XYZ file of N, CA and C in Angstrom:
126
model
N -8.444 -0.205 -14.694
C -8.793 -0.574 -13.334
C -7.560 -0.611 -12.432
N -6.437 -1.028 -12.982
C -5.216 -1.109 -12.188
C -4.734 0.237 -11.686
N -4.835 1.242 -12.569
C -4.329 2.562 -12.149
C -5.212 3.183 -11.087
N -6.516 2.927 -11.138
C -7.409 3.479 -10.122
C -7.164 2.816 -8.768
N -6.834 1.526 -8.790
C -6.493 0.845 -7.540
C -5.198 1.409 -6.964
N -4.237 1.695 -7.841
C -2.985 2.311 -7.401
C -3.241 3.670 -6.773
N -4.099 4.455 -7.430
C -4.424 5.788 -6.930
C -5.089 5.692 -5.567
N -6.037 4.773 -5.456
C -6.728 4.574 -4.182
C -5.753 4.175 -3.087
N -4.847 3.249 -3.420
C -3.866 2.790 -2.441
C -2.952 3.928 -1.999
N -2.539 4.744 -2.962
C -1.660 5.869 -2.649
C -2.355 6.855 -1.716
N -3.611 7.174 -2.031
C -4.365 8.103 -1.191
C -4.608 7.515 0.191
N -4.950 6.216 0.231
C -5.211 5.556 1.510
C -3.960 5.543 2.375
N -2.812 5.308 1.735
C -1.547 5.282 2.464
C -1.275 6.648 3.089
N -1.550 7.703 2.323
C -1.324 9.059 2.817
C -2.267 9.382 3.975
N -3.506 8.903 3.874
C -4.488 9.193 4.914
C -4.256 8.364 6.169
N -3.888 7.122 5.989
C -3.804 6.213 7.123
C -2.440 6.254 7.802
N -1.464 6.857 7.157
C -0.117 7.016 7.715
C 0.481 5.667 8.114
N 0.270 4.673 7.283
C 0.805 3.359 7.588
C 2.294 3.310 7.285
N 3.005 2.532 8.069
C 4.414 2.310 7.805
C 4.538 1.009 7.025
N 5.057 1.120 5.807
C 5.152 -0.067 4.963
C 6.559 -0.197 4.413
N 6.993 -1.411 4.253
C 8.249 -1.679 3.569
C 7.927 -2.451 2.310
N 8.454 -1.966 1.187
C 8.210 -2.648 -0.075
C 8.975 -3.963 -0.105
N 8.250 -5.051 -0.279
C 8.871 -6.372 -0.318
C 9.276 -6.718 -1.738
N 8.368 -6.464 -2.683
C 8.693 -6.767 -4.071
C 7.477 -6.621 -4.958
N 7.664 -6.938 -6.232
C 6.567 -6.872 -7.178
C 6.462 -8.201 -7.917
N 5.264 -8.504 -8.406
C 5.110 -9.712 -9.212
C 5.116 -9.357 -10.693
N 4.901 -10.348 -11.526
C 5.015 -10.135 -12.967
C 3.927 -9.217 -13.516
N 2.880 -8.950 -12.724
C 1.804 -8.076 -13.176
C 2.008 -6.647 -12.697
N 3.078 -6.409 -11.937
C 3.353 -5.065 -11.449
C 2.671 -4.752 -10.132
N 2.103 -5.777 -9.482
C 1.498 -5.557 -8.169
C 2.600 -5.450 -7.124
N 2.453 -4.480 -6.229
C 3.461 -4.271 -5.200
C 3.028 -4.957 -3.910
N 3.984 -5.564 -3.253
C 3.705 -6.238 -1.993
C 4.484 -5.552 -0.877
N 3.798 -5.321 0.239
C 4.399 -4.599 1.345
C 4.376 -5.439 2.614
N 5.386 -5.184 3.449
C 5.393 -5.732 4.795
C 4.990 -4.609 5.736
N 3.962 -4.833 6.530
C 3.514 -3.825 7.487
C 3.899 -4.301 8.882
N 4.933 -3.701 9.472
C 5.488 -4.181 10.734
C 4.484 -4.157 11.887
N 3.849 -3.015 12.124
C 2.886 -2.920 13.216
C 1.701 -2.111 12.723
N 0.571 -2.774 12.554
C -0.595 -2.080 12.022
C -1.307 -1.349 13.145
N -1.538 -0.054 12.914
C -2.289 0.728 13.879
C -3.435 1.395 13.148
N -4.627 1.215 13.655
C -5.797 1.810 13.027
C -5.856 3.286 13.389
N -5.872 4.150 12.368
C -5.839 5.596 12.622
C -7.184 6.127 13.093
N -8.242 5.325 13.007
C -9.525 5.768 13.533
C -9.547 5.530 15.030
């Protein structure tokens, strides 16, 4: 389940063209991002 969520996130990031800065990861390997200015691509 984790890898499919990663895949979805990667594809969504590519589609939505969001600007993200990687903040860090937790002990489970989840990545946390800072999104400076969110703009809806729709």
